[in-house]
Every structure is written in C-alpha cells, then in structure tokens.
CSV table of C-alpha atoms in Angstrom, one decimal:
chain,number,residue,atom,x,y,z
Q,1,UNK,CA,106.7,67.7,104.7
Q,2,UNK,CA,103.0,67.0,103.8
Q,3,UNK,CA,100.2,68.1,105.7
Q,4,UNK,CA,97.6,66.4,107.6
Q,5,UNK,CA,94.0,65.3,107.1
Q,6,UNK,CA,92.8,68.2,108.3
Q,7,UNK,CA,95.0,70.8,106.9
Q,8,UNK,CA,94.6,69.1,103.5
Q,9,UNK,CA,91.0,69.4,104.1
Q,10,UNK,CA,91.0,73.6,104.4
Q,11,UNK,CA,89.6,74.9,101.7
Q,12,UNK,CA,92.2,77.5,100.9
Q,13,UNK,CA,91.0,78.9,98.1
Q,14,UNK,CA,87.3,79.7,100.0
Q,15,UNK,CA,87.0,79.4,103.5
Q,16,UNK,CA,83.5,79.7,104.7
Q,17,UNK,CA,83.0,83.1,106.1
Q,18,UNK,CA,82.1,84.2,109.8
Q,19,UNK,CA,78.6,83.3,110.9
Q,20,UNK,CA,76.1,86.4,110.6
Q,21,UNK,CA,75.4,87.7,114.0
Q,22,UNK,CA,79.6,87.2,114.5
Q,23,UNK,CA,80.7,89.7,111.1
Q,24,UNK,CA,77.6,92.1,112.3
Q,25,UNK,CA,79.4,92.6,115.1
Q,26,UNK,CA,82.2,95.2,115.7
Q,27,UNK,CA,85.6,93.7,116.7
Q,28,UNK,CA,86.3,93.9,120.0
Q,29,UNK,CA,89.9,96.0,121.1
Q,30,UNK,CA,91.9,93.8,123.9
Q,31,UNK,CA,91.7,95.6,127.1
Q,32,UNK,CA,93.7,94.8,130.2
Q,33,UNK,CA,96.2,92.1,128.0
Q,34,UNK,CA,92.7,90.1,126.6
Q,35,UNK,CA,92.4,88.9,123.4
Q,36,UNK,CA,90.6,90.3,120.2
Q,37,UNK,CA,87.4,89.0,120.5
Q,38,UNK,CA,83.8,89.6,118.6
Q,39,UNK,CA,80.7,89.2,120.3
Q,40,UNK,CA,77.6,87.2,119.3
Q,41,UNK,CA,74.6,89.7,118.3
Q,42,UNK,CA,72.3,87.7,118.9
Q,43,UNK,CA,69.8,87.8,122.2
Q,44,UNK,CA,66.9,85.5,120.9
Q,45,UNK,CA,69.4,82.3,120.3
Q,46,UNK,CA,72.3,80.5,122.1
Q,47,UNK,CA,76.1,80.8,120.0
Q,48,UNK,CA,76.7,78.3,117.7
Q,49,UNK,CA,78.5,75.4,119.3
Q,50,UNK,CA,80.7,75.3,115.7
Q,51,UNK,CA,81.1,76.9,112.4
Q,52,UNK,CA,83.2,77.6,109.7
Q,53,UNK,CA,85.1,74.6,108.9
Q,54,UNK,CA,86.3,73.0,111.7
Q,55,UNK,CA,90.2,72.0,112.5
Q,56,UNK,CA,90.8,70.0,115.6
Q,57,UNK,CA,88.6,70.2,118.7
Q,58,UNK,CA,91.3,70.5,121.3
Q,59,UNK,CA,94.8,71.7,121.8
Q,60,UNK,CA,96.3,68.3,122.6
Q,61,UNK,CA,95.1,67.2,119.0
Q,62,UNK,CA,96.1,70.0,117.4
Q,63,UNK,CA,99.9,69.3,119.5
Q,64,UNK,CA,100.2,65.8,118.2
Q,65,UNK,CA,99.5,66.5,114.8
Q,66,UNK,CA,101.9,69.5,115.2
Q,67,UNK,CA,105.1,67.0,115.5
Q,68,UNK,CA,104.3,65.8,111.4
Q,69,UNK,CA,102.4,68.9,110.1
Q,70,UNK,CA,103.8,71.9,109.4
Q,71,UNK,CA,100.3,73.9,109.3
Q,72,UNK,CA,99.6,72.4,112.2
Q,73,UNK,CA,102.5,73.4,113.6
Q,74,UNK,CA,102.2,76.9,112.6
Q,75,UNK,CA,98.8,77.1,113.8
Q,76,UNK,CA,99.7,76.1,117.3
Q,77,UNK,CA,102.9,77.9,117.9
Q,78,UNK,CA,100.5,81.0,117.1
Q,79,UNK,CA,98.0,79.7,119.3
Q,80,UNK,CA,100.2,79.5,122.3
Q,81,UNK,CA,101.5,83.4,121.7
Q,82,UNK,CA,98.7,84.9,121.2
Q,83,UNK,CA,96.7,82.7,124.2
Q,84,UNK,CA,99.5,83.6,126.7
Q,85,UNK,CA,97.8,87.1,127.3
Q,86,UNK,CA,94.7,85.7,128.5
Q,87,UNK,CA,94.0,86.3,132.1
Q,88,UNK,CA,91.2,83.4,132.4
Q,89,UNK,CA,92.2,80.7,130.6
Q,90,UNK,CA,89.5,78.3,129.2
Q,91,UNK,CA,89.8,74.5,130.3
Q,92,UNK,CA,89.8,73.3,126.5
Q,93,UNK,CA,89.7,75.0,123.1
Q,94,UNK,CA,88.6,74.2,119.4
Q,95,UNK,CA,89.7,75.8,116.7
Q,96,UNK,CA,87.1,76.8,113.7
Q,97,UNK,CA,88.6,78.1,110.3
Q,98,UNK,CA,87.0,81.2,108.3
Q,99,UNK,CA,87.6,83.4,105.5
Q,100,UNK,CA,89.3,86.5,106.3
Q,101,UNK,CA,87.3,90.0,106.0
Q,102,UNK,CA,87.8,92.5,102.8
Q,103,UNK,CA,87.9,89.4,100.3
Q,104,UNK,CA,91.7,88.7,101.0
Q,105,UNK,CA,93.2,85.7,100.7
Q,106,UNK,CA,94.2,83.7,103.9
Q,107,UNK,CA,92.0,82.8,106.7
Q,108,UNK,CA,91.2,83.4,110.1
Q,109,UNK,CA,91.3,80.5,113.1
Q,110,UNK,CA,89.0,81.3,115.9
Q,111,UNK,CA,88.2,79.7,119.2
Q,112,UNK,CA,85.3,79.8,121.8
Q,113,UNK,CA,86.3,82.9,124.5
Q,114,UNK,CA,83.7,83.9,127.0
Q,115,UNK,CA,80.3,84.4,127.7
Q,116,UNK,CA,79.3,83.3,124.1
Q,117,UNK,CA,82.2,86.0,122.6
Q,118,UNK,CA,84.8,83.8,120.4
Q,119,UNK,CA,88.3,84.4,120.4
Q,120,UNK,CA,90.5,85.1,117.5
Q,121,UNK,CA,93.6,83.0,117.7
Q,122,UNK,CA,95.4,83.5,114.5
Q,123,UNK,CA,95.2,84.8,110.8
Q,124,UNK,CA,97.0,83.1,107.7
Q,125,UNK,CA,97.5,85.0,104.4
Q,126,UNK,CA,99.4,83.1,101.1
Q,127,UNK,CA,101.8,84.0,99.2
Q,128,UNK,CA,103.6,82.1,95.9
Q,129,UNK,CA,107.4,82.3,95.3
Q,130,UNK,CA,107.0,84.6,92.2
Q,131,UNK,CA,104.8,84.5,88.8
Q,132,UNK,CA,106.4,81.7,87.6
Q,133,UNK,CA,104.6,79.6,89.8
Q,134,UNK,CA,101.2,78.4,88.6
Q,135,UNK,CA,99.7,79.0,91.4
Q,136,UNK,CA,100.0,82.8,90.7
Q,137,UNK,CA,96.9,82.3,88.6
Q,138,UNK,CA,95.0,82.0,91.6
Q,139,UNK,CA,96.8,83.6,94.7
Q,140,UNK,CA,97.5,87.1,94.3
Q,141,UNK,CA,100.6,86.9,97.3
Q,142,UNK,CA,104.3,87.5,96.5
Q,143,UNK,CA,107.1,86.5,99.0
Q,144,UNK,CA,108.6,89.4,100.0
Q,145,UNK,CA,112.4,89.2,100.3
Q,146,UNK,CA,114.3,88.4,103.1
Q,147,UNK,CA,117.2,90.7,101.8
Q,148,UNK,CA,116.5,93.0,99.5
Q,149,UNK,CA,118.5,95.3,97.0
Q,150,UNK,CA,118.2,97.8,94.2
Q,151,UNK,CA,119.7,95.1,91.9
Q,152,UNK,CA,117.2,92.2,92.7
Q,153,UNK,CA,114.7,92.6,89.2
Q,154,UNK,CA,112.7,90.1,90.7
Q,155,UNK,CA,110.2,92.3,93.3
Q,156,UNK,CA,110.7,94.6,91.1
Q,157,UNK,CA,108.8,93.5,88.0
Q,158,UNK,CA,105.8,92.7,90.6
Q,159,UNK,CA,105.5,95.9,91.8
Q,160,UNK,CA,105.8,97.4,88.3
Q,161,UNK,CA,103.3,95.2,87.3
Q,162,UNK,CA,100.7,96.1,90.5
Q,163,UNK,CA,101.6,99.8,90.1
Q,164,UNK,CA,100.9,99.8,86.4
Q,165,UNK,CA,97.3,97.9,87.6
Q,166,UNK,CA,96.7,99.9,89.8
Q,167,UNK,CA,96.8,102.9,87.7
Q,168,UNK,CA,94.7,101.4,85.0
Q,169,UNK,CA,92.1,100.5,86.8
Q,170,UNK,CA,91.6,102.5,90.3
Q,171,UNK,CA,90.3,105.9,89.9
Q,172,UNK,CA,92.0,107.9,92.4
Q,173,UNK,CA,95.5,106.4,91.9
Q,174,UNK,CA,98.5,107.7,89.9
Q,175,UNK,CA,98.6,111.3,88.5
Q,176,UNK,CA,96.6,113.6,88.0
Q,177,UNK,CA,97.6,113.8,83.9
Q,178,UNK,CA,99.4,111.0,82.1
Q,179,UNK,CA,101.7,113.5,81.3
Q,180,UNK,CA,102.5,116.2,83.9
Q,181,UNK,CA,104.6,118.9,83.5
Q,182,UNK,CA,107.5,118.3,85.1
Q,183,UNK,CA,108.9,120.4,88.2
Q,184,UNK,CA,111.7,122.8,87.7
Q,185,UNK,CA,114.2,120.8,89.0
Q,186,UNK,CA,114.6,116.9,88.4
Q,187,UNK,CA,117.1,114.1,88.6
Q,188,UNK,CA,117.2,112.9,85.0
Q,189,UNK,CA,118.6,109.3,86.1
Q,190,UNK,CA,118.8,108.0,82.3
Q,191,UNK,CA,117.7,104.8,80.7
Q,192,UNK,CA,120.1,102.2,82.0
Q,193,UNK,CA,122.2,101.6,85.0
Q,194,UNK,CA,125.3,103.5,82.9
Q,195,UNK,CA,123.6,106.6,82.4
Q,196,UNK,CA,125.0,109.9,84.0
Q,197,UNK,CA,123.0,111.0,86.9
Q,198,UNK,CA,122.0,114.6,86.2
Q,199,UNK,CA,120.1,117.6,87.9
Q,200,UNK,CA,117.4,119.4,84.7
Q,201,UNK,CA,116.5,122.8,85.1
Q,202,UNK,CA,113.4,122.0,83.0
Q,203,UNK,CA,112.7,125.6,82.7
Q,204,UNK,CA,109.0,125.1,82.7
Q,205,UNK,CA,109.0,123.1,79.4
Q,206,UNK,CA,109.2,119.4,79.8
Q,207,UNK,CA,106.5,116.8,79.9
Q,208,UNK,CA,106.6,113.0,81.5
Q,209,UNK,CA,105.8,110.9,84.0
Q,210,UNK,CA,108.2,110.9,87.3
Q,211,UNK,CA,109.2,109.5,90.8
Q,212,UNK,CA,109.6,111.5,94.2
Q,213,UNK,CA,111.1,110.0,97.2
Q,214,UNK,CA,110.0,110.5,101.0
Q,215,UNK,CA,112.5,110.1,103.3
Q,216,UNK,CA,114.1,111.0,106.6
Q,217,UNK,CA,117.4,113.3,106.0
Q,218,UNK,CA,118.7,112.2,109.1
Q,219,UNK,CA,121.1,114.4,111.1
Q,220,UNK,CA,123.7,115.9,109.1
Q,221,UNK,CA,126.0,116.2,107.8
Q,222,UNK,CA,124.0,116.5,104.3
Q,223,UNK,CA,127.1,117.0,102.0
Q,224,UNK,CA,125.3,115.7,98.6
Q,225,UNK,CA,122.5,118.5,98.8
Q,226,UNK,CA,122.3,121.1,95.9
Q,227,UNK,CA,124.0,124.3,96.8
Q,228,UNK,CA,124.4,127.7,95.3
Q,229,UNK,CA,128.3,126.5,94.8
Q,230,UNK,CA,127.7,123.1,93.2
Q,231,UNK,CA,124.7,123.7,91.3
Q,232,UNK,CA,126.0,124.1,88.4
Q,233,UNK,CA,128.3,121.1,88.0
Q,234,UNK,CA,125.3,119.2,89.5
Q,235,UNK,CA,123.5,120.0,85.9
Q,236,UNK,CA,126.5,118.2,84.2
Q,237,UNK,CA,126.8,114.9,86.4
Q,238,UNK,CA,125.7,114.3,90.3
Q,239,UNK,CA,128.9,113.0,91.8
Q,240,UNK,CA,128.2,112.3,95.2
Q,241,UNK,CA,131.2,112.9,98.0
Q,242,UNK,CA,133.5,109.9,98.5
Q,243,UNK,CA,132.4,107.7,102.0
Q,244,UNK,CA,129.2,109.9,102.1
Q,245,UNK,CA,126.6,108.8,99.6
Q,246,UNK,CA,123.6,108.9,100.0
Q,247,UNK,CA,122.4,105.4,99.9
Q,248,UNK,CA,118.6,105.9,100.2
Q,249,UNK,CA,119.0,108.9,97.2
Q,250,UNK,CA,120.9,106.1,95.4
Q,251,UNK,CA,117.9,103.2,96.2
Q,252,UNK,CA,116.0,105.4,94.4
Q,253,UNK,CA,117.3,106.1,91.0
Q,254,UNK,CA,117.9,102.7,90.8
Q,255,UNK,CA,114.3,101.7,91.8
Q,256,UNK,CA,112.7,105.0,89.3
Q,257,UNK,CA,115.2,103.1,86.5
Q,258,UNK,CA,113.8,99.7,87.0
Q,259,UNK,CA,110.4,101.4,86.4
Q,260,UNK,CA,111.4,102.4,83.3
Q,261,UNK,CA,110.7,106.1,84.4
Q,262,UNK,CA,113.9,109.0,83.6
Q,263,UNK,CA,113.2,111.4,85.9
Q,264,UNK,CA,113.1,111.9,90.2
Q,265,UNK,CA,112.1,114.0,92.3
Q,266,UNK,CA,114.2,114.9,95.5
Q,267,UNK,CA,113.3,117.4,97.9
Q,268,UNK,CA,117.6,117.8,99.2
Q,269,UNK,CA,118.6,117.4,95.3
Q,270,UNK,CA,115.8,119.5,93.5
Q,271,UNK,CA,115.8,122.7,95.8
Q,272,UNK,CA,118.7,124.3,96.3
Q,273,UNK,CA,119.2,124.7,99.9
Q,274,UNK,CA,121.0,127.9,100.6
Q,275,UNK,CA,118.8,129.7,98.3
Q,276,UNK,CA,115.9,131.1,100.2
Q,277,UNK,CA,113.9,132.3,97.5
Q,278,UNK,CA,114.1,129.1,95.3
Q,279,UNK,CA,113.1,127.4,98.9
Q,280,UNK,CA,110.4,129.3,99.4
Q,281,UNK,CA,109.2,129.0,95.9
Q,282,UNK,CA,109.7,125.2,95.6
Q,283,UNK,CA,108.1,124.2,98.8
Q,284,UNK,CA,104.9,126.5,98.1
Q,285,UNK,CA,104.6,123.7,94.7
Q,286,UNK,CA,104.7,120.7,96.8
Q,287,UNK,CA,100.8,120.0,96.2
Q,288,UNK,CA,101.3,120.2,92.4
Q,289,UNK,CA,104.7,117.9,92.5
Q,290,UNK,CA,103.6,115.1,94.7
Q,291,UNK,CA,99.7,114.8,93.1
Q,292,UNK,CA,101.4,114.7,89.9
Q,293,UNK,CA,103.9,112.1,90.3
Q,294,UNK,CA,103.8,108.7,88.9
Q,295,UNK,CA,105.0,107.3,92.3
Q,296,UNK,CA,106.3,108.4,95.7
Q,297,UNK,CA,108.7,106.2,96.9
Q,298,UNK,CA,109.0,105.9,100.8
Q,299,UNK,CA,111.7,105.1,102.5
Q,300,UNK,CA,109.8,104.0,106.1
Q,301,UNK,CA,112.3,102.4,107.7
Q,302,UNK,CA,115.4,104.1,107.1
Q,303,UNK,CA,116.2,107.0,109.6
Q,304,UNK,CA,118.6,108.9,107.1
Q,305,UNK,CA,119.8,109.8,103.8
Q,306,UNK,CA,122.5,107.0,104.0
Q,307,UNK,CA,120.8,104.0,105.6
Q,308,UNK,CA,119.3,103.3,102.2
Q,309,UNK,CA,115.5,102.3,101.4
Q,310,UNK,CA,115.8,98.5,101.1
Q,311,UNK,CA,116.4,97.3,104.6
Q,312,UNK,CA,116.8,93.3,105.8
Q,313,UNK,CA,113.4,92.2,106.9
Q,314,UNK,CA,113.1,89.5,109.9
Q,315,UNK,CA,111.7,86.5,108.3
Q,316,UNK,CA,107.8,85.6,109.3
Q,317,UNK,CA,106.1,82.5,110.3
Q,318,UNK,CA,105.2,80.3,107.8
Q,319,UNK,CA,104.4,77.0,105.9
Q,320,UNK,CA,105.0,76.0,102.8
Q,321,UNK,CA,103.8,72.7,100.8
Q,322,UNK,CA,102.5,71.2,98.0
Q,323,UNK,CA,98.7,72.4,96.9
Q,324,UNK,CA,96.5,71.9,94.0
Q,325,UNK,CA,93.5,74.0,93.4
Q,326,UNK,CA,89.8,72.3,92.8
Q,327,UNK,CA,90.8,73.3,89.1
Q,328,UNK,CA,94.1,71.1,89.4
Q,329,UNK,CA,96.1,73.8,89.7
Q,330,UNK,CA,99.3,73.1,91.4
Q,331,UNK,CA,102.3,74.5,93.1
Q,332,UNK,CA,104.0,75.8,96.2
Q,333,UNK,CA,101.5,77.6,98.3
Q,334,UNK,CA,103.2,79.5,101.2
Q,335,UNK,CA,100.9,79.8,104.2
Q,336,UNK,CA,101.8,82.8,106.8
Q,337,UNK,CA,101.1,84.4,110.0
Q,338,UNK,CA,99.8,87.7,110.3
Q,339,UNK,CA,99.4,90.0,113.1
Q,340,UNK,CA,96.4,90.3,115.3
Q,341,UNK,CA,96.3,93.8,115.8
Q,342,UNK,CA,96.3,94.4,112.3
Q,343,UNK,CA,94.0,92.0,111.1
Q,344,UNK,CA,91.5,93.1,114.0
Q,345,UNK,CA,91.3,96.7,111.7
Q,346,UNK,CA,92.7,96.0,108.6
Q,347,UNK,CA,93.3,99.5,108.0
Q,348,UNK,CA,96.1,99.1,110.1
Q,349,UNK,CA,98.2,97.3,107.3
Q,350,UNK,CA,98.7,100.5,105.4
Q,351,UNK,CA,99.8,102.9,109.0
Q,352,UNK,CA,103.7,103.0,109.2
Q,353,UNK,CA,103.4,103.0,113.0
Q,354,UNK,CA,106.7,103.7,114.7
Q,355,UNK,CA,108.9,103.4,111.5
Q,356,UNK,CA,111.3,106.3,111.6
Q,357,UNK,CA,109.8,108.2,108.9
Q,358,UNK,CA,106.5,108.9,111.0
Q,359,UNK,CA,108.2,111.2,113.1
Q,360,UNK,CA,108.6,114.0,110.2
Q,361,UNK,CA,105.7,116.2,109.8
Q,362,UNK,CA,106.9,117.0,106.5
Q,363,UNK,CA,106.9,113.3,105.4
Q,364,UNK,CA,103.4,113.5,106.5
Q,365,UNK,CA,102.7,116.1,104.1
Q,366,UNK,CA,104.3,114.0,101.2
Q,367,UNK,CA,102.1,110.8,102.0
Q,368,UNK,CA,98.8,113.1,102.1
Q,369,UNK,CA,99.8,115.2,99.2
Q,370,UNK,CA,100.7,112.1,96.8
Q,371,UNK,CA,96.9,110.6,97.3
C-alpha cells in the first residue's frame, strides 16, 4: 500500500529536531494517568504555534487519510492509545514530526498539551528485513523475529556482526584481554553442531575467548547439574537426562557455536554442586570469569533451566513500504511503534523490568560483573 502526501513527505532519514527551549527542557513523568509531556523554557516569548515538520493539523485528517495510508494509520491508532489517558482532553490536535533524542533513527510525533507544554503522542523507530536489503546502508534497524530459534543463522550473523563492532570500537566492551585464561571448568561445545558436548577441567592452563550464560534455574528438579557422582563421565560427553533437558543450557551452546566461540561458561554445569569447597572457591572467581568473557548471554525471559532462551515475541505495530533515500537508495523500510515510557528516558530500553530474570540477585551480580 503506498503512503500519502504527507507521509511521503517525512524526511526519514533527518527529521528536524525539537525546538530549543523544548530539548532544554527535562521530560515531564505522567502523573495521575497524563501524558508525557515537555514544557516550554521559555518566559520572555509565547510557544511556537508549529515546528518540526508538520503532518496533518487535525485528527479527522489524519482519520481519513488513515483508511489508504498505512503510516497514517499507524500514527493514529497510537494516537488514540496513548490520548485515552488524558483527563482533559483538548478540542482539536496537530501533529508535528521530530527527530528522536540520542541520534537514533525513528522520530517522534508530538502534539500541543496544555498551558504551552506539548504532548508526546508517539515514537517511530526503522528497521530493514536483513543486510540484504540496500537500505541497510543507511538504517542501522534489524527486524527482530517473530519466532525465534537456535537454528535461525539469520539474527545470528547480525549480532555476531554488532558484537564483533562493538568490541572493536567501544572501549569498555568485551574482555578484559583478547585472550583470557580460561576458568577451571568450561563446556567445550566444539566447532560444529556434531561435536561432543564436554565439561574441561582446564587445570589452570588454557587460553581463549568464551561465553557465560545468565539465567534463572527455576525450581527444581535440576537433574543435569554437575555432581560429585557424574563428574567424571561429564568430562567425556554431557548427556543430559531423557524428558529433562535443559533447554535454555542447550540455547546456549548452540548460540556460543554460531559465534564461532568453543567454550561456555555455566554456573549449574561448571561448579560442581555438592562440593562445598569447589562452590565456595568458584563463586569467590565470579568477578574474574564474567569481566573476562567474550559475552554473557541472558536469558531474561525464561523463568527456568528448561523454558529455553529464545522465546516467541508478540509482534509490534508497524508499517512497512517502499522508500528511497535522497541518495536513491531504495528498499523496504519498516516503520515501528515504540513505547512511550521508554522513549521518555531512553535508558529504559536497556532495564529488563519485570522479566523473570530480575528477580535473582545473583543474576544481578552477573549483569554488573560482565560490564
């Protein structure tokens, strides 16, 4: 479906940004089921009647154009959620299009709120299908799938690409040595998806860069930890009981695998659990092992060992169409909705908020100790 004059007319790739004595401004917090809302700063002049760049100038322009445009249609449905928690409705609304904060692509609608404050009514990042696209040039976004799996290469390979980025070139990311000694106990997971899964005593001697996983063990029973008993027969192959794997354990090797990295760190599989002293020993080297690892894999959502780390996600609002860049660059740019409360304090993207994993203190640990 193609879009209308107006929504051809955003200029995606750099929306004008928030007026001055608006971004000077600290966000305003909804309070009693209001809005999030910035003020304007300035005392010696009246609000700017418009700004940005503007869409339509009232709600049942924006609803016409709705019924053929898909942006439009987007922009509305969001509209009418996020207005329905205002107390004192407004008479009429326009909508005004800006850049969103932090340099991120996407942009911000806003309308006029009260007593000069303006009101922010939705927030649109983008997102290509993959790096095939040529649009991936320009927009850094990745659709994030619907239904994921350990045995999708796709997300994979942009992960391992932004991981390996991000290691390159931001200072306090990744290890604290290329090549870290390695903790006494690992999962040596091999170098394809036939390899024997293994536990290494590494004695102390080996070198190379490995995974951890943070998790929620869940209540047990927790059959596939390392023992006293099975210890040894874990060194020659990790055979995990039949109708009780570990499916989040298992997510994992195949993830560290698909990284191209050999060896994982598991806090139930590397620390044998009956043995108090090796306990007490291993847990006092947490620091060391999760500020040296190449990555820490967490599995937020899953509430135990068995749920597994790659969990369905419900699909978000969106719109997707035809674009080309000034360049003339084209492709198929995906347009999506993003929530308020995060993009008020964008800060909040990167909390795990009531995910199952934030109610372990120890998983806490693990995040703080890995950055």
């Amino acid at each position: 479906m193609k879009l209308c004059s107006k929504c051809l007319s955003i200029p995606f790739e750099n929306p004008p940004p928030l007026p001055k004595n608006y971004s000077d401004s600290l966000p305003g917090l909804p309070e009693n089921d209001d809005l999030y809302y910035v003020e304007h700063r300035d005392t010696h002049s009246r609000p700017p009647h418009t700004f940005g760049h503007p869409h339509y100038q009232s709600e049942p322009e924006l609803k016409t154009s709705a019924q053929n445009c898909q942006l439009c249609r987007l922009i509305l449905r969001e509209f009418h959620r996020i207005i329905a928690s205002v107390q004192h409705p407004l008479p009429t609304y326009c909508f005004l299009i800006t850049r969103r904060e932090g340099k991120q692509d996407g942009f911000v609608v806003w309308t006029s709120g009260h007593d000069g404050s303006i009101w922010r009514v939705g927030a649109y990042g983008y997102c290509v299908k993959d790096a095939t696209d040529p649009l991936s040039s320009v927009f850094k976004g990745r659709e994030i799938e619907k239904d994921p799996s350990a045995t999708n290469p796709g997300p994979f390979k942009v992960a391992e690409e932004w991981i390996h980025d991000c290691i390159k070139h931001h200072r306090l990311c990744g290890p604290r040595s290329p090549n870290p000694l390695l903790p006494t106990r690992v999962i040596d997971v091999g170098t394809s998806s036939s390899s024997v899964i293994k536990l290494l005593d590494t004695k102390g001697k080996f070198r190379g860069p490995y995974t951890l996983l943070s998790y929620s063990w869940g209540p047990p029973p927790h059959d596939y930890q390392t023992t006293l008993s099975n210890h040894s027969s874990y060194q020659t192959a990790i055979i995990f009981p039949k109708g009780k794997v570990p499916k989040t354990i298992v997510d994992a090797i195949e993830l560290t695998r698909m990284l191209g990295i050999q060896y994982l760190w598991v806090d139930a599989l590397c620390i044998i659990q009956d043995d108090a002293a090796d306990w007490a020993t291993e847990s006092a080297r947490m620091a060391d092992y999760y500020g040296n690892g190449y990555l820490t894999i967490t599995a937020a959502a899953s509430k135990d060992a068995y749920m597994g780390c790659f969990l369905p996600r419900a699909p978000q609002s969106s719109a997707r169409f035809h674009y080309i860049t000034n360049s003339g660059i084209g492709g198929e740019l995906t347009v999506f909705a993003l929530p308020p409360e995060k993009e008020n304090i964008q800060a909040n993207y990167v909390v795990f908020e009531a995910e199952p994993i934030t109610g372990r203190g120890w998983t806490l640990q693990e995040r703080v100790l890995t950055t």
